[in-house]
mmCIF file of C-alpha atoms in Angstrom:
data_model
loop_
_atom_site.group_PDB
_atom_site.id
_atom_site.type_symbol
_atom_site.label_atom_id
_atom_site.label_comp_id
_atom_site.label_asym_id
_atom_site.label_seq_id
_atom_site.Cartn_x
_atom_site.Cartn_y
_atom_site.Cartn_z
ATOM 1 C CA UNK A 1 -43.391 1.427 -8.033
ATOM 2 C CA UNK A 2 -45.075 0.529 -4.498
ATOM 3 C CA UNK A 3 -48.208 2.264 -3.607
ATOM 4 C CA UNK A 4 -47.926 5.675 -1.880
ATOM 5 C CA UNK A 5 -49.901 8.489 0.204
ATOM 6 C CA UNK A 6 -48.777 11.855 -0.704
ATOM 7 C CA UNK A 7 -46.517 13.841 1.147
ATOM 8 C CA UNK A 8 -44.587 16.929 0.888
ATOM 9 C CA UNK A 9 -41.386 16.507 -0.429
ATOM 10 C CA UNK A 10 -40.540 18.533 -3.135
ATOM 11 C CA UNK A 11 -39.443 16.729 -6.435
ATOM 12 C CA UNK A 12 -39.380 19.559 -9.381
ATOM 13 C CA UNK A 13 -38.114 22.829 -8.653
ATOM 14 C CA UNK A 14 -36.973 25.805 -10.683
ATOM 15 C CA UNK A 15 -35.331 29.056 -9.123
ATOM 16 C CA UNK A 16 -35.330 31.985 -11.369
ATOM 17 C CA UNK A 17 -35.698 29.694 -14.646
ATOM 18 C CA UNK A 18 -35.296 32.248 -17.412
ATOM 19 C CA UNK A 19 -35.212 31.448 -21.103
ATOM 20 C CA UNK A 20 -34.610 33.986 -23.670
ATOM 21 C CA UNK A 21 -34.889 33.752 -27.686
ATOM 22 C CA UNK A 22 -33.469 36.656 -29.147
ATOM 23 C CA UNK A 23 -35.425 40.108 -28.168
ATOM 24 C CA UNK A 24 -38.359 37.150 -26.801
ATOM 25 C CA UNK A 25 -38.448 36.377 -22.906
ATOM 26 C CA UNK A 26 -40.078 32.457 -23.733
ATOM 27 C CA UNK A 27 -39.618 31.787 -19.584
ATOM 28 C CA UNK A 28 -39.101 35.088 -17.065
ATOM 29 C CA UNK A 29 -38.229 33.919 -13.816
ATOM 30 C CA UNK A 30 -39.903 31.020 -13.057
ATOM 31 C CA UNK A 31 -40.128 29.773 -9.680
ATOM 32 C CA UNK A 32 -41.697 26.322 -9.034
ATOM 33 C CA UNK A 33 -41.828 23.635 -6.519
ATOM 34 C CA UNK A 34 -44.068 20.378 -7.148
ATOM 35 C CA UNK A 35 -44.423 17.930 -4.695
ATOM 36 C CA UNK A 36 -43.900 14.137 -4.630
ATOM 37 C CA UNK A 37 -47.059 12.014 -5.790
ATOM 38 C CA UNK A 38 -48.884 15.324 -7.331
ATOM 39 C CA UNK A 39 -50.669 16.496 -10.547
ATOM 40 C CA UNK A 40 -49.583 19.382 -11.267
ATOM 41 C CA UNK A 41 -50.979 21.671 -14.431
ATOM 42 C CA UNK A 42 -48.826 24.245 -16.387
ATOM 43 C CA UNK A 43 -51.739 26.159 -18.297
ATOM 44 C CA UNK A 44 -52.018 28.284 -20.976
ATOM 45 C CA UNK A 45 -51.965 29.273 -24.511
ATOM 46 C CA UNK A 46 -49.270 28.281 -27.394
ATOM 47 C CA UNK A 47 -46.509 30.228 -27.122
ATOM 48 C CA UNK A 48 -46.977 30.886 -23.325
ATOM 49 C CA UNK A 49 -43.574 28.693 -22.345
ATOM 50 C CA UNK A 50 -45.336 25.459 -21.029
ATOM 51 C CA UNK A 51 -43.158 23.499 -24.092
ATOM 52 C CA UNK A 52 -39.769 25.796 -23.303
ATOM 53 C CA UNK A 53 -40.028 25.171 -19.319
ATOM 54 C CA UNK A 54 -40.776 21.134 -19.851
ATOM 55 C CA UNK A 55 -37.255 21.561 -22.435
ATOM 56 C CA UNK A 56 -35.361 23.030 -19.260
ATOM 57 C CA UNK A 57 -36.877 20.406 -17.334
ATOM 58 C CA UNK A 58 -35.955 17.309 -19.464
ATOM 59 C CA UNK A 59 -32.616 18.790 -20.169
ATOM 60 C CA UNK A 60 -33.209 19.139 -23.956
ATOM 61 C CA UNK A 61 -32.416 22.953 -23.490
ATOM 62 C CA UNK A 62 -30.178 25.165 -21.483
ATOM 63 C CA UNK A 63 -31.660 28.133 -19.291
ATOM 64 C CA UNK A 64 -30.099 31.690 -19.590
ATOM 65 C CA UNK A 65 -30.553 32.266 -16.069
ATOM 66 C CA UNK A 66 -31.714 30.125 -12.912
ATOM 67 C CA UNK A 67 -32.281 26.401 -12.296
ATOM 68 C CA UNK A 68 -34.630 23.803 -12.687
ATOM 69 C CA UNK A 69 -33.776 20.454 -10.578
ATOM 70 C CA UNK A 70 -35.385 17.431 -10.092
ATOM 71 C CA UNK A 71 -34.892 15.103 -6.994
ATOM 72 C CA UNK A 72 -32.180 17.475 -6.618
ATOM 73 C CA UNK A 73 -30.439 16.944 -9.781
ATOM 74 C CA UNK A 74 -29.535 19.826 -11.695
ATOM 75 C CA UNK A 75 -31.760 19.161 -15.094
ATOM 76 C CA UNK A 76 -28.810 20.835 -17.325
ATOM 77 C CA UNK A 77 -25.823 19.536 -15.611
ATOM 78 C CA UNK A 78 -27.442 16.099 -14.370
ATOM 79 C CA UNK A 79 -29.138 15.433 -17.326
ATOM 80 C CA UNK A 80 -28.577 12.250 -17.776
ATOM 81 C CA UNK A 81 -29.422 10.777 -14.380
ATOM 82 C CA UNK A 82 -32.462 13.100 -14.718
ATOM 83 C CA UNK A 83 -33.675 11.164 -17.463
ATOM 84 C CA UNK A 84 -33.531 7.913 -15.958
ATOM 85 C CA UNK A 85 -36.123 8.847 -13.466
ATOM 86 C CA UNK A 86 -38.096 10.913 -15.670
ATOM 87 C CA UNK A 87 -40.712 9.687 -18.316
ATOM 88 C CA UNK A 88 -41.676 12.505 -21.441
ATOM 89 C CA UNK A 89 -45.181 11.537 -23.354
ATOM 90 C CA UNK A 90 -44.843 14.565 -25.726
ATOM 91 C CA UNK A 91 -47.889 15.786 -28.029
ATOM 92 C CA UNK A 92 -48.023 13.370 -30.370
ATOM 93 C CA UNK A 93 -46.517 10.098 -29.523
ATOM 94 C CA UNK A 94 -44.255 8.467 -32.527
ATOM 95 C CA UNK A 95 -44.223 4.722 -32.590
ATOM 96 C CA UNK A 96 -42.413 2.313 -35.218
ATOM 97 C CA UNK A 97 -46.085 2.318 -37.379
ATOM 98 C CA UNK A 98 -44.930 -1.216 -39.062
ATOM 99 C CA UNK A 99 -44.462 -2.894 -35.743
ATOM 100 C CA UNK A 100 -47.257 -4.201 -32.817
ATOM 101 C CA UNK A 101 -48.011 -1.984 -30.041
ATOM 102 C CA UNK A 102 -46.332 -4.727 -28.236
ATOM 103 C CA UNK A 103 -43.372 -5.148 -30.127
ATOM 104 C CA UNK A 104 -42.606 -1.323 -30.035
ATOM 105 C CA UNK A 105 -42.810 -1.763 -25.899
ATOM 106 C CA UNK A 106 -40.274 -4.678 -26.323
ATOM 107 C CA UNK A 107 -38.011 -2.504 -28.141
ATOM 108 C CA UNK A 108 -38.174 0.114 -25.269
ATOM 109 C CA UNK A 109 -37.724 -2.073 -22.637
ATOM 110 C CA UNK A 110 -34.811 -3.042 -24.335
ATOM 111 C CA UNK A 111 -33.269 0.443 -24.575
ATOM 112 C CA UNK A 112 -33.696 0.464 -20.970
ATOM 113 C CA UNK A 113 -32.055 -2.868 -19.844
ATOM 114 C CA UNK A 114 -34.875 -5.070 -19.840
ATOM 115 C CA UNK A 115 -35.579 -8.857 -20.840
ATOM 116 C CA UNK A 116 -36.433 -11.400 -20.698
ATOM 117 C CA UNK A 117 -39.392 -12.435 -18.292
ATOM 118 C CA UNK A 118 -39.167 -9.337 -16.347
ATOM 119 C CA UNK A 119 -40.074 -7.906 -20.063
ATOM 120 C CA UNK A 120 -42.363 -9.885 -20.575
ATOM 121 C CA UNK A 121 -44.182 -9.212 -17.511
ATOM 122 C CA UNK A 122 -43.812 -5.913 -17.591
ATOM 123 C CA UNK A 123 -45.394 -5.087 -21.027
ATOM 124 C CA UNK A 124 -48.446 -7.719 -20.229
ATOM 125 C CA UNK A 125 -48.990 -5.197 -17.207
ATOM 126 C CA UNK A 126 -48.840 -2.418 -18.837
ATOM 127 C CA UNK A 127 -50.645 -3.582 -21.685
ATOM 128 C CA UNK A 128 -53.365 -4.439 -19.459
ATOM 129 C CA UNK A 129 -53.548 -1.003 -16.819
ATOM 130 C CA UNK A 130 -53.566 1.294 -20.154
ATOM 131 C CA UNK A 131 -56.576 -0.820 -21.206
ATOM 132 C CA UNK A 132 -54.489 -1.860 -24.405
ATOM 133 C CA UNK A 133 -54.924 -5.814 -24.425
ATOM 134 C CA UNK A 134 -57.059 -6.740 -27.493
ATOM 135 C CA UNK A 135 -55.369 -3.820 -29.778
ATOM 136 C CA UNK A 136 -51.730 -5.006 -28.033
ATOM 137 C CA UNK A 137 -50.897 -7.021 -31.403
ATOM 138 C CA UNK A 138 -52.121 -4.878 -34.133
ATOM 139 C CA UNK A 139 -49.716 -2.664 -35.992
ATOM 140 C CA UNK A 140 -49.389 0.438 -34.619
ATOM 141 C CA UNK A 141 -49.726 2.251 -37.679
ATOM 142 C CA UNK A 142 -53.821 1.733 -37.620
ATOM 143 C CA UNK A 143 -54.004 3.436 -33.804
ATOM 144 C CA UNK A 144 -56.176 5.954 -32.762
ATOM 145 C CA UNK A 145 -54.547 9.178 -31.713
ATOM 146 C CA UNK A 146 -56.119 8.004 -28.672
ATOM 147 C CA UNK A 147 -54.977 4.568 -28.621
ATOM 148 C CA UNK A 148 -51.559 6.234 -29.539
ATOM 149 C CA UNK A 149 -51.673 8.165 -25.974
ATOM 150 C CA UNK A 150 -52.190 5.207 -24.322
ATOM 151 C CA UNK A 151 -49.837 3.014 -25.739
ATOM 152 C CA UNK A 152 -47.363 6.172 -24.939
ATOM 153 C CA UNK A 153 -48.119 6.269 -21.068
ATOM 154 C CA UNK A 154 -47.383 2.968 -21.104
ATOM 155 C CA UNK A 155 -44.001 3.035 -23.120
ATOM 156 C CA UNK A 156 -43.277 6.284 -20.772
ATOM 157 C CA UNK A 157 -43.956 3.365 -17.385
ATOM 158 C CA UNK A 158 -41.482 0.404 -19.275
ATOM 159 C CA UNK A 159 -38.223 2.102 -16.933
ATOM 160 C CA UNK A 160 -40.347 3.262 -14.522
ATOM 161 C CA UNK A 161 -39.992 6.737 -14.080
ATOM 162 C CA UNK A 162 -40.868 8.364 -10.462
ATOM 163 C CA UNK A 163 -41.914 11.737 -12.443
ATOM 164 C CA UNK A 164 -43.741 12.022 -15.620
ATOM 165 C CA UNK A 165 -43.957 14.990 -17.685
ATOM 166 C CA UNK A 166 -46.798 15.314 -20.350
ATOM 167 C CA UNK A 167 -47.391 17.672 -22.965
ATOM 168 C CA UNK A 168 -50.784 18.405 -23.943
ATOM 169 C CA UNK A 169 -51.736 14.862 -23.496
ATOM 170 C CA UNK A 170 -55.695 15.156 -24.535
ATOM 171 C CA UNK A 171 -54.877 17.119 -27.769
ATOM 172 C CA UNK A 172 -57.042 15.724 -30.022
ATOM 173 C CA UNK A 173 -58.475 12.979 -28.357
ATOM 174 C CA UNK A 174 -62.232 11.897 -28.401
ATOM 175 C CA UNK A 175 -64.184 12.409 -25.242
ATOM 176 C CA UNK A 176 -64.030 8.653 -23.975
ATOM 177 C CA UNK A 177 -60.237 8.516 -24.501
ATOM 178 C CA UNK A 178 -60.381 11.942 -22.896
ATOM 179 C CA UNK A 179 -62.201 10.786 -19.611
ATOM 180 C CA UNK A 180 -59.809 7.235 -19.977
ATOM 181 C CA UNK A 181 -56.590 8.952 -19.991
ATOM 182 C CA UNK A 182 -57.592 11.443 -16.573
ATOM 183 C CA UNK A 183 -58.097 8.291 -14.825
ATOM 184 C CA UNK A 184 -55.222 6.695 -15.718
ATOM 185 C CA UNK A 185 -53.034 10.272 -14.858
ATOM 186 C CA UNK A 186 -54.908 10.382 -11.515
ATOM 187 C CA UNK A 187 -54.155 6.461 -11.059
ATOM 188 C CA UNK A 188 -50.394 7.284 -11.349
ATOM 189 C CA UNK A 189 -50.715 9.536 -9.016
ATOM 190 C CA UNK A 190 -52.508 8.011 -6.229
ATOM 191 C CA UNK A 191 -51.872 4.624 -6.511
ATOM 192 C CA UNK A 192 -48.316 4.825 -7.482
ATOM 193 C CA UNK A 193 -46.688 7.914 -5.708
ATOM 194 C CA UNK A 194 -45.178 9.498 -8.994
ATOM 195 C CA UNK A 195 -45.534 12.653 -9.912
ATOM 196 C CA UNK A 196 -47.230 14.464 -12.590
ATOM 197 C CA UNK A 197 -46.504 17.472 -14.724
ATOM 198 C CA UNK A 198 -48.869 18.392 -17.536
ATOM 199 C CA UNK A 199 -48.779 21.126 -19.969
ATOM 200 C CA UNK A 200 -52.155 21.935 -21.580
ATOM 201 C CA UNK A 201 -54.761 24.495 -22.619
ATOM 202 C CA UNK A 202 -57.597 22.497 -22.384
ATOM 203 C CA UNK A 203 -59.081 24.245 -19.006
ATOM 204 C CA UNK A 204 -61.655 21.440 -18.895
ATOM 205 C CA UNK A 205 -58.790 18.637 -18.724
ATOM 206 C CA UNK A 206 -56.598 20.095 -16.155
ATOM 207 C CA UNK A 207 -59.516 20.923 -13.955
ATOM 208 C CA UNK A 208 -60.999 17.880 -13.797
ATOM 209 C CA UNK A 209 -57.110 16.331 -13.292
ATOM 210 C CA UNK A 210 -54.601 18.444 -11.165
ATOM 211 C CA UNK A 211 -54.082 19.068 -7.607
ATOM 212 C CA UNK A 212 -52.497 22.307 -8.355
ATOM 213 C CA UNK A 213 -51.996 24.517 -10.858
ATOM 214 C CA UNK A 214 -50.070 27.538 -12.743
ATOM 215 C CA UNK A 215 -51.417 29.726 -15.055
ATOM 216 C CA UNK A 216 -48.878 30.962 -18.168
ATOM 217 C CA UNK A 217 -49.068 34.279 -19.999
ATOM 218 C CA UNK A 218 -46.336 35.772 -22.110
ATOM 219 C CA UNK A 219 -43.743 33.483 -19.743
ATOM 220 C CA UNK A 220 -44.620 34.523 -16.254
ATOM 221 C CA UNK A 221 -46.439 32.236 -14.008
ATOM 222 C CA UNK A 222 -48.820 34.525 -13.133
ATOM 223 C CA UNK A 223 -50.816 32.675 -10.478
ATOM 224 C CA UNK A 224 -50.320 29.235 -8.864
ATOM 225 C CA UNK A 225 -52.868 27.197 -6.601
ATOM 226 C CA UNK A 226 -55.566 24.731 -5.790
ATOM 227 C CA UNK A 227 -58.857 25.828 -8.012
ATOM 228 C CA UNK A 228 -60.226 27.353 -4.742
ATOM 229 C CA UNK A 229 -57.093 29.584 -4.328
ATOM 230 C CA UNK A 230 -56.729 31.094 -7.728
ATOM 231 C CA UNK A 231 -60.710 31.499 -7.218
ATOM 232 C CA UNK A 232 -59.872 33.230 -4.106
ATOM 233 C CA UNK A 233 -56.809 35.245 -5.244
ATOM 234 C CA UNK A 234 -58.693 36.595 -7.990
ATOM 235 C CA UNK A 235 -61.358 37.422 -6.284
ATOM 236 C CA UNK A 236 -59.966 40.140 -3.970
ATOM 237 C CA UNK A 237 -61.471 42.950 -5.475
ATOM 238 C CA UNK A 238 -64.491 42.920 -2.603
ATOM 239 C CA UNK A 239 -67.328 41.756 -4.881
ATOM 240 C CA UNK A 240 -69.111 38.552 -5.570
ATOM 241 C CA UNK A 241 -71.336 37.416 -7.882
ATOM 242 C CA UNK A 242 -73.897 34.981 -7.115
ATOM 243 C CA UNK A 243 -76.298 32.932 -9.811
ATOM 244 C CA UNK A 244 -79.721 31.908 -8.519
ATOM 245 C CA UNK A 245 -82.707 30.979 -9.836
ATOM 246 C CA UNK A 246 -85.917 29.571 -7.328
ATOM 247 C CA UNK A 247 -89.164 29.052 -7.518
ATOM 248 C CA UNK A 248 -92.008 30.449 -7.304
ATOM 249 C CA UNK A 249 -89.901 33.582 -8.959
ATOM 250 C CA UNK A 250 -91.816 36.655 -7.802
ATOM 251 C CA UNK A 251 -92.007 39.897 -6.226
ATOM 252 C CA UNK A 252 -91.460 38.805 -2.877
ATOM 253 C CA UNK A 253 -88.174 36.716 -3.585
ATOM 254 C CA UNK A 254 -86.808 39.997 -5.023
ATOM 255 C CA UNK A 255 -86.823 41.651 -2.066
ATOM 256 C CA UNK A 256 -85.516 38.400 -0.168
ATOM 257 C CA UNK A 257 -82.361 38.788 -2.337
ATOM 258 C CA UNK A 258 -82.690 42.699 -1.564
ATOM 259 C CA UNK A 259 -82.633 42.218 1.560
ATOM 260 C CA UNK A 260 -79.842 40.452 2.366
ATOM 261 C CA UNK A 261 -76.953 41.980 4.155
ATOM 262 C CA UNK A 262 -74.352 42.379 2.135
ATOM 263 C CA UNK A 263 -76.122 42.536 -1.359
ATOM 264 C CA UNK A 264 -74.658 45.521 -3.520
ATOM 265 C CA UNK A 265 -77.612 45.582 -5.926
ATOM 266 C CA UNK A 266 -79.050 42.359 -8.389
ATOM 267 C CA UNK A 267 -79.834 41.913 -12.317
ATOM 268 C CA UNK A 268 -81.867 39.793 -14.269
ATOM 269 C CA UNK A 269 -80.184 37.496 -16.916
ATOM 270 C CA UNK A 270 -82.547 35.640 -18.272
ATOM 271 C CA UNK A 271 -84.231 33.378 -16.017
ATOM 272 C CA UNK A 272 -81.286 33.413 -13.591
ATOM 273 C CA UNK A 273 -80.737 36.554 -10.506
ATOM 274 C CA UNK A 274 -77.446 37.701 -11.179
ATOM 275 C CA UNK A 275 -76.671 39.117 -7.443
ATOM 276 C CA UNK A 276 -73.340 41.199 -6.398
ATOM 277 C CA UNK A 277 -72.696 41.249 -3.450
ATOM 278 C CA UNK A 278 -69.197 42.058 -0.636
ATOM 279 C CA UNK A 279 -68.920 39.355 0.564
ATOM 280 C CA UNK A 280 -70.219 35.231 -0.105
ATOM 281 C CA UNK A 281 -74.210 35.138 0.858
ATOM 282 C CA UNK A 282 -74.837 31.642 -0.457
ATOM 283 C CA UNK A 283 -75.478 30.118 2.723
ATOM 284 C CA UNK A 284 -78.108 32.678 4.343
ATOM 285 C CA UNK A 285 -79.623 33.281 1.280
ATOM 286 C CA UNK A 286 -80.291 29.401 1.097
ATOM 287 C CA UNK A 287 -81.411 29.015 4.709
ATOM 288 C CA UNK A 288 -83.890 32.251 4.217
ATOM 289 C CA UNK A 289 -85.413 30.662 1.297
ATOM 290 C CA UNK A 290 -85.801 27.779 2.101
ATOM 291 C CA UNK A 291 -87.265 28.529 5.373
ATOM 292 C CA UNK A 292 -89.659 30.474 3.759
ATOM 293 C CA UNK A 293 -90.788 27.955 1.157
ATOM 294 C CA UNK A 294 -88.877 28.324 -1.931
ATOM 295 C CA UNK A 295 -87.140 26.109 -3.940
ATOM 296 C CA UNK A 296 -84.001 26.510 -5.119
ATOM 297 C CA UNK A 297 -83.200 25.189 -9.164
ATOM 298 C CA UNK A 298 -79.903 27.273 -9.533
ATOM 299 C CA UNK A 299 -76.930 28.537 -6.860
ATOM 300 C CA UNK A 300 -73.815 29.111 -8.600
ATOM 301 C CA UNK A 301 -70.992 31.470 -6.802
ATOM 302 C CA UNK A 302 -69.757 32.846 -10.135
ATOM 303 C CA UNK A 303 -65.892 32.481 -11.187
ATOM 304 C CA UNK A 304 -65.342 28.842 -9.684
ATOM 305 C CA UNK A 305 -65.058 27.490 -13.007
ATOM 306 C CA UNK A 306 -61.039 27.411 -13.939
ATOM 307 C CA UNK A 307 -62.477 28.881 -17.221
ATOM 308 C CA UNK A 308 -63.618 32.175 -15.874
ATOM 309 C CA UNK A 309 -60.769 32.028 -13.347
ATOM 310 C CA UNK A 310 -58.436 32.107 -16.027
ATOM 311 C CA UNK A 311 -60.097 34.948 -18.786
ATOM 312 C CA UNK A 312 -60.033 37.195 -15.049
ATOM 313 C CA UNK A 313 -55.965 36.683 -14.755
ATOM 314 C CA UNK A 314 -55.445 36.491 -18.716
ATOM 315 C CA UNK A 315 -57.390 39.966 -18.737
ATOM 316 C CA UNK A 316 -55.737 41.266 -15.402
ATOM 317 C CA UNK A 317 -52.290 40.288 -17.190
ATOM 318 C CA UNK A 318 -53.280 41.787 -20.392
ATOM 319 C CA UNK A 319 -53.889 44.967 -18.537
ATOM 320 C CA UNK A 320 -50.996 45.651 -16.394
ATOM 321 C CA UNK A 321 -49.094 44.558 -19.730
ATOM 322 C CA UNK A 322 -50.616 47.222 -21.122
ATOM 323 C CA UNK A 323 -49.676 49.541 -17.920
ATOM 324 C CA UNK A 324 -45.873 48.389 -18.222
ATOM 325 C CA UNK A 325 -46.550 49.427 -22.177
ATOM 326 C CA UNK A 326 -47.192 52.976 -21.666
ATOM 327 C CA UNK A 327 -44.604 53.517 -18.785
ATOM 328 C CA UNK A 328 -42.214 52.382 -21.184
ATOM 329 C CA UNK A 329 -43.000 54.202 -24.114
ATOM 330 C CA UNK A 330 -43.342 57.329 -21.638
ATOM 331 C CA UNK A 331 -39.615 56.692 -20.096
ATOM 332 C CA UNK A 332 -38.425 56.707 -23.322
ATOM 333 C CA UNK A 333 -39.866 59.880 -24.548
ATOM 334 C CA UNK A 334 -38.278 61.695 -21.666
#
């Protein structure tokens, strides 16, 4: 696939995707758009309907209600043109264990029409961008889970796919392999144009990965967004909350912080000011100290980590869960 700059053309889209399991809502009206040549994370915990939406996407399920297309293709009723330009690296990637890691790409470049030297070519690429050359002939039985996930992205590339969907891709991967595999999802991204859809909990992962992403509880998509925007969505409720530690740390820089306009009142923690304030004071507070002669170890705006981003919206769903609870049970006591 040639190299190409993102734009915004829309390549997976659901309208109203709803998937129901008996008396259990797995998917409630999901509506998503992800663009051509982007990363784009589904997060949240087991059983929040990342693995049930990527089903409706791949066409291994059917929805109850709504859509999901890709390129335009409906995923249920164009499934198998969907698949041909759509690559799946699920969980765990299963491999013939007797066979080389290069022999088991043979066999699916086979499946997809392949041989030859274009084959040949093709898996000694591959082999090569997943960082997979010296372990290409070993049986694949004696991989690392790791090696595994790499061997996978590159079995996923052999019909090059324009959209790859992953499912918890880091599970249970080392921290090398870890930092290996985001820069080989980014690399598909940017270098190649395709775009990427990953399903994960690891907050860490899909921070450090994504362009975008939506956060899952009980089924809804209950926020979508850059980092910055679901820091800034949550954060409507007219306070922030500012780390800071400087030095010297005396009287006199409490009643800098004090001072400030805008500053709601302050707490120790530690050896860190924990300072609320309505609205962001980051950059006077900065210029004020430094000007007057302090030195500045520690400014943090609190809640930019996707971590604490996502406890605020898994709490915020929790409680209006909670709300929708009680008016229930209270309808049907009347």
């Amino acid at each position: 696939m040639a190299v190409s700059e993102k734009v915004n053309v829309p390549v997976i889209r659901t309208e109203a995707l709803t998937k129901k399991y008996g008396e259990l809502t797995a998917v409630d009206h999901l509506n998503l758009t992800v663009q051509r040549g982007e990363v784009f994370g589904l997060l949240g915990p087991n059983g929040a309907g990342k693995t049930t939406t990527t089903l409706m996407l791949l066409g291994l399920t059917e929805p109850d209600e709504g859509k999901a297309m890709i390129h335009g293709l409906d995923c249920t009723r164009d499934s198998i043109r969907v698949k041909k330009t759509v690559g799946y690296l699920p969980d765990n990637v299963g491999f013939y264990s007797a066979m080389t890691g290069r022999e088991n790409l043979r066999f699916t470049g086979r499946l997809n029409g392949l041989s030859g030297d274009e084959l040949e070519n093709r898996i000694d690429t591959l082999l090569k961008r997943v960082d997979m050359e010296e372990a290409a002939d070993k049986k694949t039985g004696t991989y690392s889970r790791g090696m595994r996930q790499r061997l996978g992205i590159a079995d996923v590339l052999m019909k090059d796919p324009q959209v790859v969907i992953m499912d918890e891709p880091t599970l249970g991967i080392d921290p090398e392999g870890i930092r290996e595999l985001m820069w080989l999802i980014r690399d598909l991204a940017e270098q190649d144009g395709r775009t990427i859809l990953l399903s994960s909990h690891q907050l860490h992962q899909v921070q450090r990965v994504c362009d975008r992403m939506g956060i899952f509880v009980h089924g809804k998509m209950i926020a979508c967004g850059t980092l910055e925007e679901l820091g800034t969505q949550i954060g409507h409720d007219g306070v922030s909350t500012l780390e800071l530690s400087a030095y010297p740390d005396n009287i006199r820089l409490q009643d800098i912080i004090r001072g400030q306009n805008g500053v709601i009142d302050m707490e120790r923690n530690s050896d860190l000011y924990i300072i609320h304030s309505s609205f962001d004071i980051r950059r006077s507070l900065a210029k004020e100290l430094s000007d007057k002669g302090y030195t500045i170890m520690h400014l943090r705006q609190a809640g930019s980590d996707l971590d604490e981003i996502y406890r605020k919206y898994f709490e915020k769903a929790g409680e209006q869960n909670g709300a929708e609870k009680k008016l229930s049970d209270s309808e049907s006591a009347l």
